[in-house]
Amino acid sequence: MSFRNLSILTALALTTAPALVAQAASPRSEIQGTYSKIASAFARKDLNTATSYFTSDYAYTDTQGVNRSASDLRDYYAPLLNPVNVTSSRISIQQFNAQNNQVKTVVKQTSNMSLGANKIVYETTSRDTWVKTSAGWRIQQSQVLSVNQTVNGKRST
């Protein structure tokens, strides 16, 4: 094989490999990656970034049936997060159901925080609806199914 052919093959491989990797990424892996970005932003208390993965018509429903938009969520959580130190946050997919350009997931988010000497673990289980947009997968709707919070290992409300 000549040097010229080797150069052409190398150039071709380098330009097509990223496209093949992008095509090979499954919706589940893309969405889990986005959940990881959301959890990381939440841990940094960066609610603008965390909610940037929501659609413009995003709707959130908590366990009491209260509905909030993405903007409402930022306004609601900002003062609650302000005094705590978020040491970690993780979102893991428990169930995944893809149909065309829509995905429904059930996820568990676990956030570890501290407030002074108190250790807080906040766990939520939510059902999310994702839609494929020109910007990628975005969350259109979230319904909180359950919340469990402990302070120093004891359940609290």
Short mmCIF file of C-alpha atoms in Angstrom, two decimals:
data_model
loop_
_atom_site.label_atom_id
_atom_site.label_comp_id
_atom_site.label_asym_id
_atom_site.label_seq_id
_atom_site.Cartn_x
_atom_site.Cartn_y
_atom_site.Cartn_z
CA MET A 1 0.00 0.00 0.00
CA SER A 2 1.42 3.36 -0.96
CA PHE A 3 1.86 6.28 1.43
CA ARG A 4 -0.73 8.26 -0.58
CA ASN A 5 -3.39 5.53 -0.15
CA LEU A 6 -2.59 5.22 3.56
CA SER A 7 -2.99 9.01 3.96
CA ILE A 8 -6.35 8.96 2.19
CA LEU A 9 -7.60 6.03 4.28
CA THR A 10 -6.43 7.70 7.50
CA ALA A 11 -8.13 10.97 6.56
CA LEU A 12 -11.32 9.11 5.67
CA ALA A 13 -11.29 7.20 8.95
CA LEU A 14 -10.74 10.35 10.97
CA THR A 15 -13.58 12.23 9.29
CA THR A 16 -16.16 9.43 9.34
CA ALA A 17 -15.46 7.92 12.76
CA PRO A 18 -17.19 10.70 14.75
CA ALA A 19 -20.27 10.41 12.52
CA LEU A 20 -20.39 6.65 13.04
CA VAL A 21 -20.04 7.04 16.79
CA ALA A 22 -22.84 9.63 16.82
CA GLN A 23 -25.08 7.31 14.81
CA ALA A 24 -24.27 4.37 17.06
CA ALA A 25 -25.30 6.17 20.26
CA SER A 26 -28.65 4.82 21.34
CA PRO A 27 -31.44 7.07 22.65
CA ARG A 28 -30.99 5.42 26.05
CA SER A 29 -27.28 6.26 26.25
CA GLU A 30 -27.89 9.81 24.98
CA ILE A 31 -30.65 10.36 27.52
CA GLN A 32 -28.61 8.85 30.38
CA GLY A 33 -25.78 11.18 29.38
CA THR A 34 -28.16 14.13 29.57
CA TYR A 35 -29.44 12.98 32.96
CA SER A 36 -25.82 12.93 34.13
CA LYS A 37 -25.38 16.52 32.91
CA ILE A 38 -28.58 17.56 34.71
CA ALA A 39 -27.45 15.88 37.94
CA SER A 40 -24.03 17.50 37.71
CA ALA A 41 -25.61 20.94 37.16
CA PHE A 42 -27.96 20.33 40.10
CA ALA A 43 -24.97 19.42 42.30
CA ARG A 44 -23.39 22.76 41.30
CA LYS A 45 -26.75 24.47 42.03
CA ASP A 46 -26.77 25.60 38.40
CA LEU A 47 -30.50 25.39 37.82
CA ASN A 48 -30.32 27.27 34.52
CA THR A 49 -28.15 24.55 33.02
CA ALA A 50 -30.16 21.77 34.65
CA THR A 51 -33.38 23.08 33.11
CA SER A 52 -31.81 23.87 29.73
CA TYR A 53 -32.59 20.27 28.75
CA PHE A 54 -36.33 20.93 29.10
CA THR A 55 -38.67 21.89 26.26
CA SER A 56 -40.19 25.37 26.20
CA ASP A 57 -43.57 23.88 27.20
CA TYR A 58 -42.10 21.72 29.99
CA ALA A 59 -44.58 20.68 32.68
CA TYR A 60 -43.66 19.34 36.13
CA THR A 61 -46.12 17.78 38.57
CA ASP A 62 -45.11 17.02 42.16
CA THR A 63 -46.60 14.34 44.44
CA GLN A 64 -49.23 16.81 45.70
CA GLY A 65 -50.42 17.55 42.15
CA VAL A 66 -48.82 21.01 42.02
CA ASN A 67 -47.80 21.94 38.48
CA ARG A 68 -44.73 24.02 37.67
CA SER A 69 -42.95 25.21 34.55
CA ALA A 70 -39.15 25.16 34.21
CA SER A 71 -39.04 28.79 35.35
CA ASP A 72 -41.25 27.97 38.35
CA LEU A 73 -38.89 25.11 39.27
CA ARG A 74 -35.86 27.40 39.20
CA ASP A 75 -37.69 29.92 41.41
CA TYR A 76 -38.84 27.18 43.78
CA TYR A 77 -35.54 25.31 44.19
CA ALA A 78 -33.07 28.21 44.24
CA PRO A 79 -33.83 29.34 47.83
CA LEU A 80 -34.05 25.71 49.03
CA LEU A 81 -30.62 24.87 47.63
CA ASN A 82 -28.94 28.09 48.69
CA PRO A 83 -28.08 27.11 52.30
CA VAL A 84 -27.08 23.48 51.60
CA ASN A 85 -23.89 21.97 50.25
CA VAL A 86 -24.76 19.44 47.55
CA THR A 87 -21.98 16.85 47.72
CA SER A 88 -23.33 14.60 44.96
CA SER A 89 -26.31 14.03 42.74
CA ARG A 90 -27.04 11.08 40.47
CA ILE A 91 -29.94 10.25 38.18
CA SER A 92 -30.32 6.66 37.00
CA ILE A 93 -32.81 5.24 34.55
CA GLN A 94 -34.98 2.53 36.11
CA GLN A 95 -37.34 2.01 33.15
CA PHE A 96 -37.00 3.03 29.51
CA ASN A 97 -39.65 2.87 26.78
CA ALA A 98 -38.86 4.34 23.35
CA GLN A 99 -41.47 4.84 20.64
CA ASN A 100 -40.41 6.79 17.55
CA ASN A 101 -39.42 10.33 18.63
CA GLN A 102 -40.72 9.97 22.19
CA VAL A 103 -39.24 8.21 25.19
CA LYS A 104 -40.81 7.58 28.58
CA THR A 105 -38.50 6.90 31.49
CA VAL A 106 -38.79 6.23 35.18
CA VAL A 107 -35.74 7.59 36.97
CA LYS A 108 -34.38 7.78 40.46
CA GLN A 109 -32.45 10.86 41.54
CA THR A 110 -30.37 10.66 44.68
CA SER A 111 -28.78 13.82 46.03
CA ASN A 112 -26.50 13.91 49.05
CA MET A 113 -26.33 17.23 50.85
CA SER A 114 -25.18 18.75 54.09
CA LEU A 115 -26.53 21.61 56.12
CA GLY A 116 -24.11 22.36 58.91
CA ALA A 117 -23.50 19.05 60.68
CA ASN A 118 -26.65 17.47 59.21
CA LYS A 119 -26.39 14.96 56.39
CA ILE A 120 -29.38 14.97 54.04
CA VAL A 121 -30.22 12.36 51.43
CA TYR A 122 -32.99 13.38 49.03
CA GLU A 123 -34.37 10.71 46.70
CA THR A 124 -37.07 11.15 44.11
CA THR A 125 -38.56 8.76 41.60
CA SER A 126 -40.08 10.44 38.56
CA ARG A 127 -41.72 9.54 35.27
CA ASP A 128 -40.34 11.69 32.44
CA THR A 129 -41.43 12.12 28.86
CA TRP A 130 -38.65 12.99 26.40
CA VAL A 131 -39.12 14.22 22.86
CA LYS A 132 -36.61 14.39 20.03
CA THR A 133 -36.10 18.02 18.96
CA SER A 134 -33.73 19.74 16.56
CA ALA A 135 -31.55 20.42 19.63
CA GLY A 136 -31.57 16.75 20.66
CA TRP A 137 -33.54 14.87 23.30
CA ARG A 138 -35.39 17.18 25.71
CA ILE A 139 -37.68 16.53 28.69
CA GLN A 140 -41.23 17.68 28.00
CA GLN A 141 -42.94 16.45 31.14
CA SER A 142 -42.02 15.15 34.60
CA GLN A 143 -44.27 13.61 37.20
CA VAL A 144 -42.80 12.94 40.63
CA LEU A 145 -43.95 9.50 41.79
CA SER A 146 -42.28 9.44 45.22
CA VAL A 147 -39.99 11.43 47.49
CA ASN A 148 -37.88 10.11 50.33
CA GLN A 149 -35.75 12.40 52.46
CA THR A 150 -33.56 11.47 55.37
CA VAL A 151 -31.69 13.72 57.76
CA ASN A 152 -28.85 12.02 59.60
CA GLY A 153 -30.31 8.66 58.54
CA LYS A 154 -33.82 9.32 59.83
CA ARG A 155 -36.77 9.76 57.50
CA SER A 156 -38.14 13.31 57.44
CA THR A 157 -40.91 15.11 55.61
#
